[in-house]
Short mmCIF file of C-alpha atoms in Angstrom, two decimals:
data_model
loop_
_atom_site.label_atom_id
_atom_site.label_comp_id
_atom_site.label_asym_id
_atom_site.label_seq_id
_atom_site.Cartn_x
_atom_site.Cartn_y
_atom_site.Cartn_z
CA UNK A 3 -10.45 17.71 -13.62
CA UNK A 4 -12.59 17.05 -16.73
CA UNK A 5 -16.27 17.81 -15.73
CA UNK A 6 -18.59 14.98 -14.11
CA UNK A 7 -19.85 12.66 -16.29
CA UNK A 8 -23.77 12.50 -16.65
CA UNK A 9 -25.62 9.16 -15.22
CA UNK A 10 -25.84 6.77 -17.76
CA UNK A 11 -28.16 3.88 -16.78
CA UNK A 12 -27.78 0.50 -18.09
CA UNK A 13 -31.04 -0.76 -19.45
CA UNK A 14 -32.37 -3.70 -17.65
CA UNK A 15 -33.50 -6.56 -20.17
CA UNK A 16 -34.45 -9.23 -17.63
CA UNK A 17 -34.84 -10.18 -14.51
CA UNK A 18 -33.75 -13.83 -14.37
CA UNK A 19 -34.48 -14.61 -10.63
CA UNK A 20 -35.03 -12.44 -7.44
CA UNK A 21 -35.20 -12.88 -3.84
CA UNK A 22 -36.46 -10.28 -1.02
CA UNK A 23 -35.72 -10.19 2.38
CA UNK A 24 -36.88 -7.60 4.45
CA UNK A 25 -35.99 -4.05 3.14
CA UNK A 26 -34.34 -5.37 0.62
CA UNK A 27 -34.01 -7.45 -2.73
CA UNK A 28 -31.05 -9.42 -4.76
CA UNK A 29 -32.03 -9.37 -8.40
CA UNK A 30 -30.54 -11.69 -10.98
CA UNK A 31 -30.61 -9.48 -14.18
CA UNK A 32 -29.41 -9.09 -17.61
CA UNK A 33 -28.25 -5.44 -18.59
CA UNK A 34 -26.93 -4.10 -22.12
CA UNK A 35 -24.63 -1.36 -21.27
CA UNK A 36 -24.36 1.91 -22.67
CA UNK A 37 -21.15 0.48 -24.54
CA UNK A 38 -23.51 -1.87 -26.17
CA UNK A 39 -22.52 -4.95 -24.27
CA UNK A 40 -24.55 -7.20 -22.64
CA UNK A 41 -23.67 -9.19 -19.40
CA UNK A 42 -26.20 -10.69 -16.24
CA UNK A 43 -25.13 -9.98 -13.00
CA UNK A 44 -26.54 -9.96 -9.53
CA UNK A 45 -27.53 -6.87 -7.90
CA UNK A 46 -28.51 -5.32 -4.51
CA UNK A 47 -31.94 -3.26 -4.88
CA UNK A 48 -31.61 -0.75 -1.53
CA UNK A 49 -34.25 1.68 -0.96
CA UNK A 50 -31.28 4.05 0.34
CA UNK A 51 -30.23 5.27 3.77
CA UNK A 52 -29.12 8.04 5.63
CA UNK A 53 -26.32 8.27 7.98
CA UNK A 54 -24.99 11.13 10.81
CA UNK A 55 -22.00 12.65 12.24
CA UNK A 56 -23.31 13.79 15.45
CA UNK A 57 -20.92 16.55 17.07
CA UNK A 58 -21.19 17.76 20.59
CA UNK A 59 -20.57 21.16 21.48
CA UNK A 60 -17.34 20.63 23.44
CA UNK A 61 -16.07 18.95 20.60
CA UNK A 62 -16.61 14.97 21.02
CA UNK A 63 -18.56 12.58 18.51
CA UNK A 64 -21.55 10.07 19.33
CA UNK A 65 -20.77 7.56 17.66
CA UNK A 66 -21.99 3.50 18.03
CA UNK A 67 -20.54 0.33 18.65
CA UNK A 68 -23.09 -2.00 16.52
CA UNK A 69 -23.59 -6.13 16.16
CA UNK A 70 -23.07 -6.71 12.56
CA UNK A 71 -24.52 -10.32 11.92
CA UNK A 72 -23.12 -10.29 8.31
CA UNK A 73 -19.34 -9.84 9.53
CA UNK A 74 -20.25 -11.28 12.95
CA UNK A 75 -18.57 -8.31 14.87
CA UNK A 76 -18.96 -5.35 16.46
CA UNK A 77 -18.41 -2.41 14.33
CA UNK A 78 -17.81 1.45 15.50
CA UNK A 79 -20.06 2.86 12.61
CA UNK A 80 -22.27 6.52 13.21
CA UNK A 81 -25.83 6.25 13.41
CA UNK A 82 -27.79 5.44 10.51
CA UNK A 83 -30.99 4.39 9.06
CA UNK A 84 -33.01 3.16 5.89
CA UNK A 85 -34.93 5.74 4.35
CA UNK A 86 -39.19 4.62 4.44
CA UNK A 87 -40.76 4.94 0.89
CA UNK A 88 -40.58 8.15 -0.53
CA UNK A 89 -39.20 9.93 3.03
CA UNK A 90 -36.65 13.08 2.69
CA UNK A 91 -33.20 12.17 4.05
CA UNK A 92 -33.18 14.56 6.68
CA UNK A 93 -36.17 13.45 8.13
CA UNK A 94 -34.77 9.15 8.15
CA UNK A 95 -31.68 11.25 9.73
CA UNK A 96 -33.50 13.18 12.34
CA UNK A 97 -35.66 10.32 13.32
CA UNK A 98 -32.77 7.65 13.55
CA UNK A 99 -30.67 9.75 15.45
CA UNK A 100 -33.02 10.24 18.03
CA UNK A 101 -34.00 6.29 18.36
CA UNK A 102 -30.13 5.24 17.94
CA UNK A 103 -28.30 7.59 20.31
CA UNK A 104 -30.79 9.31 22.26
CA UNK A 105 -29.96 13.10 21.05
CA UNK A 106 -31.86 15.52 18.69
CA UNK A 107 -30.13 17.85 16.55
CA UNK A 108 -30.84 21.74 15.74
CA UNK A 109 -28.12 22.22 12.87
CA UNK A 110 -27.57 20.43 10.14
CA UNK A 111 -25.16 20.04 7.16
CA UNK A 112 -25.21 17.91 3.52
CA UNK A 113 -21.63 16.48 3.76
CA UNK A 114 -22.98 14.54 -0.15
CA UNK A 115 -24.21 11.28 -1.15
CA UNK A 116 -22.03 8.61 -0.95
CA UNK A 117 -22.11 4.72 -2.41
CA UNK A 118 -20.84 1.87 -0.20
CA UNK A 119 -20.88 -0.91 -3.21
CA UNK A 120 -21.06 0.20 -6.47
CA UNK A 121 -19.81 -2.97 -7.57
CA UNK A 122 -23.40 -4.89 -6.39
CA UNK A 123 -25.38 -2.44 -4.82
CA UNK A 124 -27.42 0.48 -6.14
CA UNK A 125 -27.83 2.07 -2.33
CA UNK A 126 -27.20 5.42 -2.15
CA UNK A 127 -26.36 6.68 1.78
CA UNK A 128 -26.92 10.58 2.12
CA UNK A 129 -24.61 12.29 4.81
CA UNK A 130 -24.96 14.66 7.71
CA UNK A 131 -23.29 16.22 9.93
CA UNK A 132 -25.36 16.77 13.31
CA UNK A 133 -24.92 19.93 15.85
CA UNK A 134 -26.76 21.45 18.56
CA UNK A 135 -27.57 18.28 20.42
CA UNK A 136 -29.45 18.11 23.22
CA UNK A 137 -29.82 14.90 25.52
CA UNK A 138 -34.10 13.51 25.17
CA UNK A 139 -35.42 12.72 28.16
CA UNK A 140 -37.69 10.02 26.91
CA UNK A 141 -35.90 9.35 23.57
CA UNK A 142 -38.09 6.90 20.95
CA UNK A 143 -37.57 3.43 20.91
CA UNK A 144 -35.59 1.84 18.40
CA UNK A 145 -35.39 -1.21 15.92
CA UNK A 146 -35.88 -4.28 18.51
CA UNK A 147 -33.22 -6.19 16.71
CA UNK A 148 -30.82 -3.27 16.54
CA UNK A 149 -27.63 -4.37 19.22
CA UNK A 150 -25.32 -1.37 19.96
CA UNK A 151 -23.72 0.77 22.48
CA UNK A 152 -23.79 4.57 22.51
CA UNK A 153 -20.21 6.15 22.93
CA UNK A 154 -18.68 9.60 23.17
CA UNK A 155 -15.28 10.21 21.75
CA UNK A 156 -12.78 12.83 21.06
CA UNK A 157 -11.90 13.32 17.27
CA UNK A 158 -8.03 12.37 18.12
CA UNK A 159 -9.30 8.77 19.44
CA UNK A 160 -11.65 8.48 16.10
CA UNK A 161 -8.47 9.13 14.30
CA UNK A 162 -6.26 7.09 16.10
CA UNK A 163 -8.79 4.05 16.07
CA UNK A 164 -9.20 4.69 12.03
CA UNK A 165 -5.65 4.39 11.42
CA UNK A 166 -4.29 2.02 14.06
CA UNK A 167 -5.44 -0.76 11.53
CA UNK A 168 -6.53 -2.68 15.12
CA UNK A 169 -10.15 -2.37 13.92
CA UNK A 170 -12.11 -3.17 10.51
CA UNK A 171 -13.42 -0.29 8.70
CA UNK A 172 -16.49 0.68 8.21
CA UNK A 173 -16.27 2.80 4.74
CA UNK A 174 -19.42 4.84 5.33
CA UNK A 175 -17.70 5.93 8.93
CA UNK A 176 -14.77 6.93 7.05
CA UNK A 177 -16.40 8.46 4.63
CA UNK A 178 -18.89 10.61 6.54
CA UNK A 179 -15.94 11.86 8.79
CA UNK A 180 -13.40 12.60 5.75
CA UNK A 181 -16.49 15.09 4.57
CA UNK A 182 -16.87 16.28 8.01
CA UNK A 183 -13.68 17.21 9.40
CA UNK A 184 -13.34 20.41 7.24
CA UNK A 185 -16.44 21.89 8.63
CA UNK A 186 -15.35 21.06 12.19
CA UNK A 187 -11.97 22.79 11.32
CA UNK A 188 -10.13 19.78 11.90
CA UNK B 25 -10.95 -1.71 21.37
CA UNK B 26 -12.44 -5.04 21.02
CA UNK B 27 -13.35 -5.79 17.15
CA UNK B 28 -14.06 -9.86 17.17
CA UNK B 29 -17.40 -10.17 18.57
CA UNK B 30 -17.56 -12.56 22.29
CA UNK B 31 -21.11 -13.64 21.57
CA UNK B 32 -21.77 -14.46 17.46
CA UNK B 33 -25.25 -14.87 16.17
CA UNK B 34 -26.60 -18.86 15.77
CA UNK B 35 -27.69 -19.29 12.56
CA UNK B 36 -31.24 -21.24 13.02
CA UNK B 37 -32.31 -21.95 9.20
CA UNK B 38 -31.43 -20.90 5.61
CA UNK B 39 -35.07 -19.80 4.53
CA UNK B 40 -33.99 -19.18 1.01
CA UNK B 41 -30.49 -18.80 -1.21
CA UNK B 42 -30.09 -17.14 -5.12
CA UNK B 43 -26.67 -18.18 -6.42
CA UNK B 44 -25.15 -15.33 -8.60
CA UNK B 45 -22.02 -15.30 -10.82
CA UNK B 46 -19.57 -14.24 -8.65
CA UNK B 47 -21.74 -14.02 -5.15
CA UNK B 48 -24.81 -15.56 -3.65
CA UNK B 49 -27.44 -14.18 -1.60
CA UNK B 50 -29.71 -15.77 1.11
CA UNK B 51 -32.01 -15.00 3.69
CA UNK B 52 -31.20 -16.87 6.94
CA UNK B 53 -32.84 -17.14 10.47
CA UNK B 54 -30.73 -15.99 13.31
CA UNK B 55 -30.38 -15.51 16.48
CA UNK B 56 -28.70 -12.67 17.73
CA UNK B 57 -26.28 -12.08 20.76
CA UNK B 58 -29.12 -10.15 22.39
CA UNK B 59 -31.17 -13.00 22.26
CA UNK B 60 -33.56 -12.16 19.71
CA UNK B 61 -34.58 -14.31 16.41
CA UNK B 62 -34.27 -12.44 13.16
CA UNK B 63 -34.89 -13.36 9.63
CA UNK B 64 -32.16 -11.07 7.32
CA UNK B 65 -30.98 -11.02 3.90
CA UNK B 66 -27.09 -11.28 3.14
CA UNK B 67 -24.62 -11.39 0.50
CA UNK B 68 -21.96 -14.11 0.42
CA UNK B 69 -19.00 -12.03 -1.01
CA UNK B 70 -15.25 -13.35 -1.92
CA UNK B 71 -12.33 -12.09 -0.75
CA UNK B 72 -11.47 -8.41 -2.33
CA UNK B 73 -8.97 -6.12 -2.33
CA UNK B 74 -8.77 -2.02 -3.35
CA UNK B 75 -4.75 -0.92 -4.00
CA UNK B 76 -3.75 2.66 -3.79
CA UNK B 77 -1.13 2.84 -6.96
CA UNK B 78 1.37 6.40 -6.11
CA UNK B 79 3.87 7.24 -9.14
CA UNK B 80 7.16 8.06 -7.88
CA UNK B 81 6.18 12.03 -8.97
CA UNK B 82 3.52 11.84 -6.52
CA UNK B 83 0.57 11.87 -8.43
CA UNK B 84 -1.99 8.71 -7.69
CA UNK B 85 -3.51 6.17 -10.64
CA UNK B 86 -7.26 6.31 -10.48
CA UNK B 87 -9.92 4.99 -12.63
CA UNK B 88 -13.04 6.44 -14.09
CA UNK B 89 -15.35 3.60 -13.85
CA UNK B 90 -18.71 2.83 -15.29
CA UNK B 91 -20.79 0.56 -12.63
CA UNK B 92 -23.57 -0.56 -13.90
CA UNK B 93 -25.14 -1.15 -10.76
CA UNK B 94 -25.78 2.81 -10.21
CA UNK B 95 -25.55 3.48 -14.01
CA UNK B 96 -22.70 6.19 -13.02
CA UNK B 97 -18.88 6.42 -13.42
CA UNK B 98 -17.02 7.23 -10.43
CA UNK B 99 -13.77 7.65 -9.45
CA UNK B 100 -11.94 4.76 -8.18
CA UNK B 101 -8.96 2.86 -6.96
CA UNK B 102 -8.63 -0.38 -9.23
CA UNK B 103 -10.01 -3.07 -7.29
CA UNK B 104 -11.01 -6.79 -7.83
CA UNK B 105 -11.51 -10.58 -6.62
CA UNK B 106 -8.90 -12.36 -5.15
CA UNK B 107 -8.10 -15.61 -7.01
CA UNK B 108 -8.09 -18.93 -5.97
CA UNK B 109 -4.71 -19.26 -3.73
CA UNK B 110 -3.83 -15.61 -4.57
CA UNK B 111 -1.59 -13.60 -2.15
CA UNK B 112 -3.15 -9.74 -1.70
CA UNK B 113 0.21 -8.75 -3.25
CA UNK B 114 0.07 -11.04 -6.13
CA UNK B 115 -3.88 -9.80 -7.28
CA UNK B 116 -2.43 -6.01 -6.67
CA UNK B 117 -0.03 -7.17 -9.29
CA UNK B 118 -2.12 -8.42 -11.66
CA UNK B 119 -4.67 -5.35 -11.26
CA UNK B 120 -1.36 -3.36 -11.99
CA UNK B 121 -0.62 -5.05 -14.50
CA UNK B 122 -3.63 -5.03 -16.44
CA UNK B 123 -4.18 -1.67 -16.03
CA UNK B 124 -0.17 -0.88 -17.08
CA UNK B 125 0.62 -3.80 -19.25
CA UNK B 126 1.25 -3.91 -23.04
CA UNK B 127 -1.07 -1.05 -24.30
CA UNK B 128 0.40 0.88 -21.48
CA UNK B 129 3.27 2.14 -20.08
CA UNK B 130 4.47 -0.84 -17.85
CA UNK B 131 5.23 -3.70 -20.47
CA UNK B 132 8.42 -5.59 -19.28
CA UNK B 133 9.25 -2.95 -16.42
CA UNK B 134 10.06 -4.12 -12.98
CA UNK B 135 7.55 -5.57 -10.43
CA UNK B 136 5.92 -3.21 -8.58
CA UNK B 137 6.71 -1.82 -4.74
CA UNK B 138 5.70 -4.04 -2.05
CA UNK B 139 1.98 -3.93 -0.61
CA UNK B 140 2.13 -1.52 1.85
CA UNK B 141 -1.50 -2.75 3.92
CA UNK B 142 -3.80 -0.16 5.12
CA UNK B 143 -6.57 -2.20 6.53
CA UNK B 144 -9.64 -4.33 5.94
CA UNK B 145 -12.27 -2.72 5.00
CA UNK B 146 -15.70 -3.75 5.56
CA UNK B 147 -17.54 -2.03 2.68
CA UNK B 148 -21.19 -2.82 3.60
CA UNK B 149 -21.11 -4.05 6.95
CA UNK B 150 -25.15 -4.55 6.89
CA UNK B 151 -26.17 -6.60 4.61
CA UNK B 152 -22.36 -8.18 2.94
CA UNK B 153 -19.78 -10.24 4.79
CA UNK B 154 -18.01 -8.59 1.84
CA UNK B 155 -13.93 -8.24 3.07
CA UNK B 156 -11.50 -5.72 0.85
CA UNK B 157 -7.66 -5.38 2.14
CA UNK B 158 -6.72 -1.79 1.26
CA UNK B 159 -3.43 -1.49 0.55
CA UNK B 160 -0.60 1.30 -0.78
CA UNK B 161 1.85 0.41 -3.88
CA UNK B 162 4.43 2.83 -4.41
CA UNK B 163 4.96 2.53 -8.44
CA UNK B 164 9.14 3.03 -9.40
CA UNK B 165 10.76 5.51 -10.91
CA UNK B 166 10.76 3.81 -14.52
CA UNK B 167 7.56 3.95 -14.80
CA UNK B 168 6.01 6.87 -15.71
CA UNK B 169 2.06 7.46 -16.03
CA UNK B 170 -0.08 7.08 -19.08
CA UNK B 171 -1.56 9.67 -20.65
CA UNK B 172 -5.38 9.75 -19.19
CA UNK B 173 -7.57 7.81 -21.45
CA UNK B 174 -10.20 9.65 -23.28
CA UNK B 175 -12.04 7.11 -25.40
CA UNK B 176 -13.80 3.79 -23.17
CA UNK B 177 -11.11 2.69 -21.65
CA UNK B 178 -10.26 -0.63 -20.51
CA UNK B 179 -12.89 -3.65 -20.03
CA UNK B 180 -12.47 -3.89 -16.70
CA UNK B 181 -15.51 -6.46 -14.86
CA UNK B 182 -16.97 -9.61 -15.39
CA UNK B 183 -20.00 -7.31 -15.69
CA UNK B 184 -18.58 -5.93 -18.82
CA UNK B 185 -18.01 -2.69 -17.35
CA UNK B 186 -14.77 -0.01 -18.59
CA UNK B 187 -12.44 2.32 -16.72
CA UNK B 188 -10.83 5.26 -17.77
CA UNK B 189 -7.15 5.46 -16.10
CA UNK B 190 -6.81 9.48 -14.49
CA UNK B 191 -3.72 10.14 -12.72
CA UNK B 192 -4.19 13.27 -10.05
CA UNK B 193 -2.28 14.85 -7.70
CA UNK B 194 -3.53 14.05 -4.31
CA UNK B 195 -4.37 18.45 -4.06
CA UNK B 196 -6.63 17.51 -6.97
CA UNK B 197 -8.16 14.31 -5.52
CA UNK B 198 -8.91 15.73 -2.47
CA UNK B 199 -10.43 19.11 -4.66
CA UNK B 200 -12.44 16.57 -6.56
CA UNK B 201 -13.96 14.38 -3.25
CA UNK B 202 -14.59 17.83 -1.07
CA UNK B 203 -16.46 19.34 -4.17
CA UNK B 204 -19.58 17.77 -3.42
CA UNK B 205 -20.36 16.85 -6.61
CA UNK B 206 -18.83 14.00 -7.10
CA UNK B 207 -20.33 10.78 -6.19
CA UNK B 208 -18.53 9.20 -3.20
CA UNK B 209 -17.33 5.54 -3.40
CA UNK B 210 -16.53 4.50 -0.05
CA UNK B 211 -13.99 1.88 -0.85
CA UNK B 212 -11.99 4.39 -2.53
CA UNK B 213 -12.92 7.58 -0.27
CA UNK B 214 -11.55 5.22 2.91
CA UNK B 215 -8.45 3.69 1.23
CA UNK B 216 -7.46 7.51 0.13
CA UNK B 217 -7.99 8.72 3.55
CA UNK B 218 -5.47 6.08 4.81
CA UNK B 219 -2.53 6.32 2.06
CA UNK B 220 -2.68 9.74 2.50
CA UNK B 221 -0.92 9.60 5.85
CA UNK B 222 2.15 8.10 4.42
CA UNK B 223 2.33 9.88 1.64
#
């Protein structure tokens, strides 16, 4: 492999027309490339997110069965969060895990940063791997509107239910546990 | 498990829509299964699909892709919009055939393998309705890969943005994705994890 090419940001002429919503904004802009070329195209502005693959000692993953509203279904995705302004990773990670599944974790691993839509979105989702969990007896409360179900399963189920094409992938699951499995010898 | 949701959200109002190029975004009022009312921001995303293209040595067709969007270029299967009345295996032709066609290696060789499907993908589940099939296409024994580009490559988006085709072994697309220094696309990290199976 040739070595990794260095960022090369597009320079952002205008802004034709934006819209926010929430923690996040769709931007209307016009660009000129670094090959010179100019083109307008709608983009996703995403302060970025972390996201967890929470491993219990004998073994199984805590993993979430979450209400999408955008694909109107549930979806087995790991627990995640959107980083505050300006907050380390690790600290959206620890705090989200806690609120989302209850547990709090002792070790923890950079499995890289990963991009969801590069095509329309400049998020950028940091990965974890989680260990040393331990059960909170009066875990924090959560997002209000967050709708999901905790679950416990063994890494030959997770497998079987990515590949059994029965179930619409999440990419950031897939992703996070393709990174993970090598330091779970798996 | 159960992937169709029994109790969909009610959409309540459109508070405000931006009309892009190629997608629109609005923020809509809605009330969710649980009973709560939200307001949320979503993208209105066509059709997509990601293909997986293996030559018959084994070796997998990649591109090196500038996206503007994060000002990088990462490593990618090709992907694109479905057309207007387009079968998933017709677009995986044309990508192929865009990507292999006169300048390349492919002009006038025979049609491409089958679609092989590996899934829908849901690349951003919270805030797209985006959905990409990922699929496998096992390239024939005529056709042999092209060299890897070195200069810009080919114009590949609406956005104006180039690809540079790589062909790798899967040992050295795996090396390149555990490294942890490459930047992860998760289209292309989840369609890779699938074809590899049937390899």
């Amino acid at each position: 492999m040739a070595p990794l090419p260095p960022p090369e940001p597009s320079r952002l002429l205008e802004t034709v027309a934006a819209l926010d919503a929430r923690k996040i904004r769709f931007e209307i802009n016009r660009w000129q490339l670094p090959n010179g070329l100019e083109a307008t195209f709608g983009i996703i502005r995403h302060p970025g997110a972390s996201l967890a693959v929470p491993v219990l000692a004998d073994g199984r993953v805590v993993i979430l069965r979450q209400y999408r509203f955008a694909v109107a279904a549930r979806l087995l995705e790991f627990p995640a969060g959107t980083l505050d302004e300006g907050e380390d990773p690790l600290t959206t990670m620890e705090r989200e895990l806690q609120e989302e599944t209850g547990y709090a974790a002792s070790r923890w691993d950079a499995l890289g940063a990963m991009l969801p839509c590069p095509g329309y979105s400049d998020e950028v989702i940091h990965l974890f791997l989680a260990r040393d969990l331990r059960l909170l007896p009066n875990p924090p409360a959560g997002d209000a509107d967050e709708d999901l179900e905790v679950l416990l399963m063994e890494p030959a189920a997770l497998d079987a239910a990515i590949a059994s094409g029965a179930e619409a992938l999440d990419g950031k699951r897939i992703t996070a546990w393709y990174r993970a499995r090598p330091l779970l010898n798996l | 498990m159960p992937d169709a949701c029994d109790s969909p959200h009610q959409s309540l109002a459109i508070e405000a829509s931006l009309q892009g190029e190629a997608y629109g975004f609005g923020r809509e009022r809605l009330r969710l299964p649980m009973g709560l009312d939200a307001s949320f921001g979503w993208l209105r995303h066509p059709p997509t699909l990601m293909v997986v293209p293996r030559w018959a040595d084994g070796r997998v067709l990649l591109l090196r892709r500038y996206r503007p969007a994060v000002g990088q270029r990462l490593l990618e299967f090709p992907s694109g919009r479905l057309a207007a009345g387009e079968t998933v295996a017709q677009a995986a032709q044309r990508l192929l055939d865009r990507l292999l066609g006169p300048d390349g290696t492919g002009a006038g060789q025979p049609a491409a393998a089958p679609w092989e499907p590996l899934g829908q993908l849901r690349p951003n589940p919270g805030y797209s309705d985006e959905c990409m099939a990922l699929g496998l296409v096992r390239l024939g024994a005529q056709q042999a890969p092209p060299a890897n580009d070195t200069a810009e490559g080919l114009l590949m988006g609406d956005d104006g943005s180039t690809g540079q085709r790589v062909s790798l072994s899967p040992a050295a697309l795996d090396g390149a994705l555990a490294s942890g220094d490459e930047p992860l696309d998760g289209r292309t990290l989840t369609a890779w994890f699938l074809a590899r199976r049937r390899w």
